[in-house]
GROMACS .gro file of C-alpha atoms in nm:
model
  388
    1MET     CA    1   0.679  -0.959   3.881
    2ALA     CA    2   0.552  -0.732   4.156
    3TRP     CA    3   0.271  -0.904   4.346
    4ASP     CA    4   0.186  -0.583   4.533
    5SER     CA    5  -0.007  -0.458   4.229
    6VAL     CA    6  -0.305  -0.584   4.033
    7HIS     CA    7  -0.235  -0.726   3.688
    8LEU     CA    8  -0.509  -0.711   3.426
    9PHE     CA    9  -0.559  -0.965   3.149
   10GLU     CA   10  -0.837  -0.949   2.893
   11CYS     CA   11  -0.904  -1.043   2.536
   12PRO     CA   12  -1.257  -0.936   2.442
   13THR     CA   13  -1.211  -1.047   2.080
   14ARG     CA   14  -1.367  -1.382   1.985
   15ILE     CA   15  -1.103  -1.581   1.795
   16PHE     CA   16  -1.173  -1.851   1.538
   17TYR     CA   17  -0.854  -2.028   1.431
   18GLY     CA   18  -0.796  -2.298   1.172
   19PHE     CA   19  -0.758  -2.377   0.806
   20GLY     CA   20  -1.085  -2.289   0.632
   21ALA     CA   21  -1.213  -2.073   0.918
   22SER     CA   22  -1.266  -1.778   0.683
   23ALA     CA   23  -1.539  -1.966   0.492
   24ALA     CA   24  -1.772  -1.889   0.785
   25VAL     CA   25  -1.710  -1.513   0.776
   26GLY     CA   26  -2.070  -1.452   0.670
   27GLU     CA   27  -2.198  -1.642   0.971
   28ARG     CA   28  -1.968  -1.447   1.202
   29VAL     CA   29  -2.089  -1.115   1.057
   30SER     CA   30  -2.455  -1.222   1.079
   31GLU     CA   31  -2.410  -1.304   1.447
   32LEU     CA   32  -2.326  -0.936   1.498
   33GLY     CA   33  -2.657  -0.830   1.344
   34VAL     CA   34  -2.484  -0.669   1.046
   35ARG     CA   35  -2.631  -0.692   0.695
   36LYS     CA   36  -2.383  -0.474   0.503
   37VAL     CA   37  -2.012  -0.430   0.563
   38ALA     CA   38  -1.733  -0.205   0.446
   39LEU     CA   39  -1.454  -0.445   0.356
   40VAL     CA   40  -1.119  -0.272   0.409
   41SER     CA   41  -0.819  -0.417   0.229
   42ASP     CA   42  -0.534  -0.323  -0.006
   43ARG     CA   43  -0.442  -0.372  -0.370
   44GLY     CA   44  -0.205  -0.659  -0.308
   45VAL     CA   45  -0.462  -0.862  -0.118
   46ALA     CA   46  -0.723  -0.780  -0.381
   47GLY     CA   47  -0.481  -0.881  -0.656
   48ALA     CA   48  -0.426  -1.217  -0.485
   49GLY     CA   49  -0.801  -1.285  -0.513
   50LEU     CA   50  -0.868  -1.276  -0.140
   51VAL     CA   51  -1.111  -0.982  -0.151
   52ASP     CA   52  -1.321  -1.172  -0.406
   53ARG     CA   53  -1.298  -1.492  -0.200
   54ILE     CA   54  -1.416  -1.329   0.123
   55GLY     CA   55  -1.672  -1.123  -0.069
   56GLY     CA   56  -1.808  -1.445  -0.212
   57HIS     CA   57  -1.846  -1.601   0.132
   58LEU     CA   58  -2.029  -1.291   0.251
   59ASP     CA   59  -2.256  -1.291  -0.053
   60GLU     CA   60  -2.347  -1.655   0.012
   61ALA     CA   61  -2.456  -1.555   0.361
   62GLY     CA   62  -2.668  -1.267   0.231
   63ILE     CA   63  -2.428  -0.995   0.349
   64ASP     CA   64  -2.387  -0.694   0.118
   65VAL     CA   65  -2.034  -0.563   0.070
   66ALA     CA   66  -1.880  -0.224  -0.010
   67VAL     CA   67  -1.510  -0.267  -0.090
   68TYR     CA   68  -1.227  -0.029  -0.006
   69ALA     CA   69  -0.898  -0.178  -0.132
   70GLU     CA   70  -0.675   0.131  -0.126
   71THR     CA   71  -0.515   0.103   0.217
   72ASP     CA   72  -0.153   0.217   0.209
   73GLN     CA   73   0.136   0.005   0.335
   74ASN     CA   74   0.134   0.228   0.641
   75PRO     CA   75  -0.233   0.332   0.680
   76THR     CA   76  -0.289   0.705   0.666
   77THR     CA   77  -0.536   0.963   0.788
   78THR     CA   78  -0.647   0.994   0.422
   79ASN     CA   79  -0.734   0.624   0.417
   80LEU     CA   80  -0.952   0.673   0.725
   81ASP     CA   81  -1.136   0.966   0.569
   82GLU     CA   82  -1.209   0.762   0.256
   83ILE     CA   83  -1.322   0.454   0.449
   84CYS     CA   84  -1.557   0.656   0.670
   85GLU     CA   85  -1.702   0.833   0.365
   86LEU     CA   86  -1.764   0.497   0.193
   87TYR     CA   87  -1.918   0.351   0.510
   88ARG     CA   88  -2.166   0.637   0.546
   89ARG     CA   89  -2.248   0.663   0.175
   90GLU     CA   90  -2.318   0.290   0.144
   91GLY     CA   91  -2.515   0.260   0.467
   92CYS     CA   92  -2.292  -0.004   0.621
   93GLY     CA   93  -2.339  -0.151   0.967
   94GLY     CA   94  -1.992  -0.293   1.033
   95LEU     CA   95  -1.642  -0.328   0.896
   96ILE     CA   96  -1.409  -0.607   0.792
   97GLY     CA   97  -1.033  -0.567   0.803
   98LEU     CA   98  -0.881  -0.809   0.551
   99GLY     CA   99  -0.505  -0.797   0.509
  100GLY     CA  100  -0.199  -0.723   0.717
  101GLY     CA  101  -0.187  -0.490   1.013
  102SER     CA  102  -0.240  -0.190   0.787
  103SER     CA  103  -0.586  -0.291   0.669
  104MET     CA  104  -0.690  -0.420   1.010
  105ASP     CA  105  -0.571  -0.102   1.183
  106ALA     CA  106  -0.748   0.109   0.920
  107ALA     CA  107  -1.074  -0.076   0.982
  108LYS     CA  108  -1.042  -0.050   1.361
  109ALA     CA  109  -0.947   0.318   1.353
  110SER     CA  110  -1.229   0.399   1.111
  111SER     CA  111  -1.474   0.231   1.346
  112ALA     CA  112  -1.349   0.454   1.629
  113LEU     CA  113  -1.398   0.767   1.418
  114LEU     CA  114  -1.744   0.655   1.305
  115GLY     CA  115  -1.845   0.594   1.666
  116ASN     CA  116  -1.683   0.899   1.825
  117GLY     CA  117  -1.618   1.162   1.557
  118GLY     CA  118  -1.316   1.390   1.533
  119SER     CA  119  -0.975   1.291   1.398
  120ILE     CA  120  -0.738   1.014   1.497
  121TRP     CA  121  -0.522   1.272   1.674
  122ASP     CA  122  -0.804   1.316   1.928
  123TYR     CA  123  -0.745   0.960   2.048
  124ARG     CA  124  -0.366   0.951   2.052
  125GLY     CA  125  -0.249   0.795   2.376
  126LYS     CA  126  -0.409   0.544   2.608
  127ASP     CA  127  -0.778   0.485   2.688
  128LEU     CA  128  -0.904   0.793   2.504
  129VAL     CA  129  -1.168   0.627   2.282
  130PRO     CA  130  -1.483   0.672   2.494
  131ARG     CA  131  -1.735   0.466   2.295
  132PRO     CA  132  -1.717   0.153   2.080
  133GLY     CA  133  -1.777   0.210   1.711
  134PRO     CA  134  -1.943  -0.023   1.460
  135PRO     CA  135  -1.835  -0.386   1.500
  136VAL     CA  136  -1.515  -0.494   1.326
  137VAL     CA  137  -1.422  -0.844   1.206
  138CYS     CA  138  -1.052  -0.895   1.127
  139LEU     CA  139  -0.902  -1.156   0.896
  140PRO     CA  140  -0.519  -1.145   0.884
  141THR     CA  141  -0.350  -1.238   0.556
  142THR     CA  142   0.001  -1.211   0.703
  143CYS     CA  143   0.157  -1.366   1.011
  144GLY     CA  144   0.298  -1.078   1.208
  145THR     CA  145   0.107  -0.787   1.347
  146GLY     CA  146  -0.145  -0.944   1.581
  147ALA     CA  147  -0.371  -0.648   1.497
  148GLU     CA  148  -0.671  -0.881   1.485
  149VAL     CA  149  -0.663  -0.904   1.866
  150THR     CA  150  -0.493  -0.584   1.985
  151PHE     CA  151  -0.644  -0.267   2.130
  152VAL     CA  152  -0.390  -0.063   1.935
  153VAL     CA  153  -0.391   0.119   1.600
  154VAL     CA  154  -0.099   0.296   1.433
  155ILE     CA  155  -0.196   0.556   1.172
  156THR     CA  156   0.043   0.775   0.974
  157ASP     CA  157  -0.030   1.144   0.932
  158PRO     CA  158   0.157   1.213   0.606
  159GLY     CA  159   0.150   1.586   0.663
  160GLU     CA  160   0.333   1.550   0.993
  161HIS     CA  161   0.547   1.246   0.900
  162PHE     CA  162   0.436   1.099   1.230
  163LYS     CA  163   0.273   0.776   1.336
  164VAL     CA  164  -0.022   0.835   1.566
  165VAL     CA  165  -0.052   0.550   1.817
  166CYS     CA  166  -0.382   0.495   1.995
  167ALA     CA  167  -0.441   0.226   2.257
  168ALA     CA  168  -0.789   0.173   2.396
  169ARG     CA  169  -1.016  -0.121   2.469
  170ASN     CA  170  -1.281   0.025   2.239
  171LEU     CA  171  -1.044  -0.026   1.945
  172ALA     CA  172  -1.061  -0.404   1.976
  173SER     CA  173  -1.222  -0.600   1.696
  174ARG     CA  174  -1.527  -0.802   1.792
  175VAL     CA  175  -1.417  -1.111   1.601
  176ALA     CA  176  -1.083  -1.237   1.465
  177ILE     CA  177  -1.080  -1.513   1.205
  178VAL     CA  178  -0.727  -1.653   1.183
  179ASP     CA  179  -0.720  -1.876   0.875
  180PRO     CA  180  -0.364  -1.978   0.778
  181ASP     CA  181  -0.493  -2.054   0.430
  182LEU     CA  182  -0.525  -1.676   0.374
  183VAL     CA  183  -0.151  -1.639   0.443
  184ARG     CA  184  -0.042  -1.900   0.189
  185SER     CA  185  -0.067  -1.653  -0.100
  186ALA     CA  186   0.168  -1.403   0.070
  187PRO     CA  187   0.509  -1.380  -0.101
  188PRO     CA  188   0.805  -1.526   0.094
  189PRO     CA  189   0.951  -1.180   0.180
  190ILE     CA  190   0.618  -1.080   0.334
  191VAL     CA  191   0.602  -1.398   0.541
  192ALA     CA  192   0.961  -1.334   0.655
  193ALA     CA  193   0.901  -0.970   0.747
  194THR     CA  194   0.571  -1.026   0.924
  195GLY     CA  195   0.710  -1.331   1.104
  196ALA     CA  196   0.994  -1.106   1.225
  197ASP     CA  197   0.735  -0.858   1.351
  198ALA     CA  198   0.564  -1.135   1.548
  199LEU     CA  199   0.901  -1.239   1.691
  200ALA     CA  200   0.971  -0.880   1.796
  201HIS     CA  201   0.634  -0.863   1.970
  202ALA     CA  202   0.698  -1.185   2.158
  203VAL     CA  203   1.057  -1.101   2.255
  204GLU     CA  204   0.986  -0.744   2.366
  205SER     CA  205   0.669  -0.834   2.554
  206TYR     CA  206   0.863  -1.110   2.731
  207LEU     CA  207   1.150  -0.879   2.825
  208ASN     CA  208   0.967  -0.563   2.922
  209LEU     CA  209   0.870  -0.440   3.267
  210GLY     CA  210   0.504  -0.528   3.224
  211SER     CA  211   0.565  -0.901   3.194
  212ASP     CA  212   0.397  -1.149   3.425
  213PRO     CA  213   0.369  -1.530   3.433
  214LEU     CA  214   0.053  -1.541   3.223
  215LEU     CA  215   0.198  -1.325   2.947
  216ASP     CA  216   0.535  -1.499   2.974
  217SER     CA  217   0.377  -1.836   2.907
  218ILE     CA  218   0.216  -1.706   2.588
  219ASN     CA  219   0.525  -1.525   2.465
  220ILE     CA  220   0.784  -1.796   2.526
  221ARG     CA  221   0.563  -2.051   2.348
  222ALA     CA  222   0.517  -1.809   2.058
  223ILE     CA  223   0.896  -1.760   2.034
  224ARG     CA  224   0.940  -2.138   2.024
  225MET     CA  225   0.678  -2.175   1.751
  226ILE     CA  226   0.826  -1.898   1.536
  227GLY     CA  227   1.180  -2.029   1.579
  228ALA     CA  228   1.080  -2.382   1.480
  229ASN     CA  229   0.863  -2.286   1.183
  230LEU     CA  230   0.959  -1.953   1.024
  231ARG     CA  231   1.220  -2.096   0.787
  232SER     CA  232   0.982  -2.363   0.657
  233ALA     CA  233   0.701  -2.111   0.628
  234VAL     CA  234   0.919  -1.883   0.415
  235TYR     CA  235   1.112  -2.128   0.199
  236ASP     CA  236   0.904  -2.447   0.185
  237ARG     CA  237   0.563  -2.281   0.198
  238ASP     CA  238   0.476  -2.561   0.436
  239PRO     CA  239   0.110  -2.524   0.540
  240GLU     CA  240   0.167  -2.653   0.893
  241ALA     CA  241   0.459  -2.413   0.944
  242ILE     CA  242   0.253  -2.121   0.814
  243GLY     CA  243  -0.024  -2.222   1.049
  244GLN     CA  244   0.210  -2.229   1.348
  245VAL     CA  245   0.358  -1.887   1.273
  246SER     CA  246   0.009  -1.743   1.214
  247LEU     CA  247  -0.112  -1.874   1.548
  248ALA     CA  248   0.202  -1.750   1.723
  249SER     CA  249   0.138  -1.403   1.581
  250THR     CA  250  -0.212  -1.398   1.727
  251MET     CA  251  -0.087  -1.535   2.060
  252THR     CA  252   0.175  -1.269   2.107
  253GLY     CA  253  -0.073  -1.005   1.991
  254ILE     CA  254  -0.286  -1.103   2.288
  255ALA     CA  255   0.019  -1.077   2.515
  256PHE     CA  256   0.185  -0.753   2.407
  257ASN     CA  257  -0.159  -0.594   2.397
  258MET     CA  258  -0.150  -0.614   2.776
  259ASN     CA  259   0.197  -0.472   2.837
  260ALA     CA  260   0.349  -0.311   2.520
  261ASN     CA  261   0.686  -0.363   2.351
  262ALA     CA  262   1.028  -0.207   2.416
  263ILE     CA  263   1.321  -0.029   2.251
  264VAL     CA  264   1.295  -0.213   1.917
  265HIS     CA  265   0.949  -0.083   1.835
  266ALA     CA  266   1.022   0.257   1.989
  267ALA     CA  267   1.320   0.307   1.758
  268SER     CA  268   1.190   0.138   1.445
  269THR     CA  269   0.857   0.317   1.421
  270PRO     CA  270   1.000   0.664   1.339
  271VAL     CA  271   1.210   0.510   1.061
  272THR     CA  272   0.894   0.364   0.912
  273ALA     CA  273   0.714   0.698   0.944
  274HIS     CA  274   0.994   0.910   0.794
  275HIS     CA  275   1.145   0.670   0.542
  276GLY     CA  276   0.874   0.418   0.456
  277VAL     CA  277   1.068   0.112   0.569
  278PRO     CA  278   0.808  -0.168   0.613
  279HIS     CA  279   0.727  -0.222   0.978
  280GLY     CA  280   0.837  -0.585   0.998
  281VAL     CA  281   1.159  -0.518   0.809
  282ALA     CA  282   1.239  -0.225   1.037
  283ASN     CA  283   1.185  -0.439   1.345
  284ALA     CA  284   1.412  -0.709   1.202
  285ILE     CA  285   1.686  -0.451   1.147
  286PHE     CA  286   1.659  -0.306   1.499
  287MET     CA  287   1.592  -0.625   1.695
  288PRO     CA  288   1.938  -0.776   1.754
  289ALA     CA  289   2.101  -0.446   1.849
  290GLY     CA  290   1.797  -0.339   2.051
  291ILE     CA  291   1.777  -0.651   2.267
  292ASP     CA  292   2.156  -0.654   2.303
  293PHE     CA  293   2.123  -0.308   2.458
  294LEU     CA  294   1.868  -0.452   2.702
  295ARG     CA  295   2.079  -0.760   2.778
  296PRO     CA  296   2.244  -0.644   3.104
  297ALA     CA  297   1.899  -0.597   3.258
  298CYS     CA  298   1.738  -0.924   3.145
  299GLU     CA  299   2.004  -1.195   3.109
  300GLU     CA  300   1.792  -1.475   3.254
  301LYS     CA  301   1.507  -1.404   3.015
  302LEU     CA  302   1.742  -1.387   2.718
  303ARG     CA  303   1.870  -1.728   2.826
  304ASP     CA  304   1.509  -1.849   2.812
  305ILE     CA  305   1.482  -1.707   2.459
  306ALA     CA  306   1.801  -1.888   2.357
  307ILE     CA  307   1.650  -2.216   2.478
  308ALA     CA  308   1.319  -2.146   2.302
  309LEU     CA  309   1.511  -2.091   1.978
  310GLY     CA  310   1.686  -2.426   2.011
  311GLU     CA  311   2.020  -2.323   2.164
  312ASP     CA  312   2.193  -2.561   2.407
  313VAL     CA  313   2.295  -2.325   2.684
  314ALA     CA  314   2.234  -2.546   2.987
  315GLU     CA  315   2.602  -2.553   3.086
  316LEU     CA  316   2.676  -2.188   3.014
  317PRO     CA  317   2.692  -1.902   3.264
  318VAL     CA  318   2.384  -1.686   3.239
  319GLU     CA  319   2.584  -1.401   3.089
  320ASP     CA  320   2.704  -1.617   2.801
  321ALA     CA  321   2.363  -1.777   2.756
  322ALA     CA  322   2.210  -1.429   2.721
  323VAL     CA  323   2.457  -1.346   2.446
  324ARG     CA  324   2.355  -1.668   2.270
  325GLY     CA  325   1.993  -1.555   2.296
  326VAL     CA  326   2.073  -1.234   2.107
  327GLU     CA  327   2.273  -1.425   1.847
  328ALA     CA  328   1.997  -1.683   1.801
  329VAL     CA  329   1.756  -1.404   1.715
  330ARG     CA  330   2.011  -1.250   1.476
  331GLU     CA  331   2.071  -1.585   1.305
  332LEU     CA  332   1.701  -1.660   1.259
  333LEU     CA  333   1.646  -1.324   1.092
  334ARG     CA  334   1.953  -1.377   0.874
  335THR     CA  335   1.837  -1.718   0.756
  336VAL     CA  336   1.514  -1.572   0.618
  337GLU     CA  337   1.719  -1.307   0.436
  338LEU     CA  338   1.602  -1.000   0.619
  339PRO     CA  339   1.841  -0.702   0.606
  340ASP     CA  340   2.053  -0.637   0.913
  341THR     CA  341   2.116  -0.266   0.851
  342LEU     CA  342   1.926   0.023   0.699
  343ARG     CA  343   2.195   0.045   0.431
  344ALA     CA  344   2.135  -0.321   0.342
  345TYR     CA  345   1.765  -0.238   0.304
  346GLY     CA  346   1.856   0.038   0.061
  347LEU     CA  347   1.838   0.346   0.280
  348ASP     CA  348   2.133   0.584   0.267
  349PRO     CA  349   2.253   0.642   0.626
  350ALA     CA  350   2.325   1.004   0.531
  351ALA     CA  351   1.950   1.051   0.484
  352LEU     CA  352   1.881   0.982   0.851
  353ASP     CA  353   1.797   1.283   1.065
  354ILE     CA  354   1.899   1.111   1.385
  355PRO     CA  355   1.799   1.393   1.625
  356THR     CA  356   1.445   1.392   1.482
  357LEU     CA  357   1.425   1.013   1.496
  358VAL     CA  358   1.539   1.021   1.858
  359GLU     CA  359   1.279   1.279   1.958
  360ASP     CA  360   1.002   1.079   1.792
  361ALA     CA  361   1.121   0.756   1.955
  362MET     CA  362   1.121   0.919   2.297
  363LYS     CA  363   0.748   0.989   2.254
  364SER     CA  364   0.673   0.616   2.223
  365ARG     CA  365   0.482   0.439   2.496
  366ASN     CA  366   0.741   0.161   2.457
  367ILE     CA  367   1.020   0.373   2.608
  368THR     CA  368   0.894   0.348   2.966
  369THR     CA  369   0.849  -0.030   2.956
  370ASN     CA  370   1.215  -0.114   2.889
  371PRO     CA  371   1.389  -0.316   3.162
  372ARG     CA  372   1.692  -0.089   3.113
  373PRO     CA  373   1.634   0.289   3.109
  374VAL     CA  374   1.673   0.442   2.762
  375THR     CA  375   1.818   0.789   2.706
  376ARG     CA  376   1.837   1.003   2.397
  377ASP     CA  377   2.206   0.923   2.369
  378ASP     CA  378   2.127   0.551   2.382
  379LEU     CA  379   1.881   0.588   2.096
  380ALA     CA  380   2.123   0.796   1.889
  381GLU     CA  381   2.385   0.523   1.929
  382LEU     CA  382   2.131   0.257   1.829
  383TYR     CA  383   2.045   0.449   1.512
  384ARG     CA  384   2.415   0.478   1.426
  385THR     CA  385   2.462   0.105   1.489
  386VAL     CA  386   2.182  -0.006   1.256
  387ALA     CA  387   2.252   0.253   0.988
  388GLY     CA  388   2.529   0.039   0.837
   0.00000   0.00000   0.00000
């Protein structure tokens, strides 16, 4: 790292982690001085009984609840309009994001609109949310996005087929309750995909130009935890493994929040916006090829990743150890049965408008943080590689 510049680290969100932590959600909300909340979730989480469970805990604490359980898989500007309308109509004083990154981002973004007005497009970019909105409490029900602790929201404008990314301190939730018991009802493919998203966050944050020793320590430990536990979390439904992956997701959310990601997220996000590929699945598809592209610029760090994922590379030259790091990532994703190409996911490569995808990817804040410069031609080749 460059010691001739000042590095910032902050995590203003209070984090409560542990099995059963969500039972105290009413107490956490009361501490914020809120007596009625808009609970933002989705149909799947509601169908699993988690909206009723959290609503029951809130009711026991004397907190009134207005439920919005219509968040899309990729939250939209329409979702935000509906949440804000419910919040105002019901006279709420705060929001709860219960679900994956979609519901948590929807709650955080709605808070920003309620506190500042306008549309989400007004806040696209960095540090453009001038005032904090109503307090948000996040409870993740997946183990991937880290949205409970990030300053970032990603909202799809369906009319533009574009994901609006906003990054600002005033988007942070006030409280995160990370209860692995809420993840245990998630189907194995969801655990696999969101675990892959957490791995992408940790790997890209570790490799990118904004890394520093503090963030590195968080990310490399998160990679180790995911590597050791993701298979058991997916296939055995082992509570301890689910807990470790859940905690790793929050850890790397804290880390990449401070520096960003890299080529994997830059390239995968437009595919999600244009073709509806789930975010975690898209990252799994792009990750091996993406970090292999970066490999010449970060061989020592990819060797570290190989070691964190259990590879014995002590006697190998750094170049070979870096290759093993890429392959260790590829093998982990393969063992939890995530697709390795867009064709394997079910997307016809002929449907890809690669020039449009490239232009959208070049707009990502994650382009400038890559340890190896990325050109439009590089992105086009990456899209061809993962198309299948």
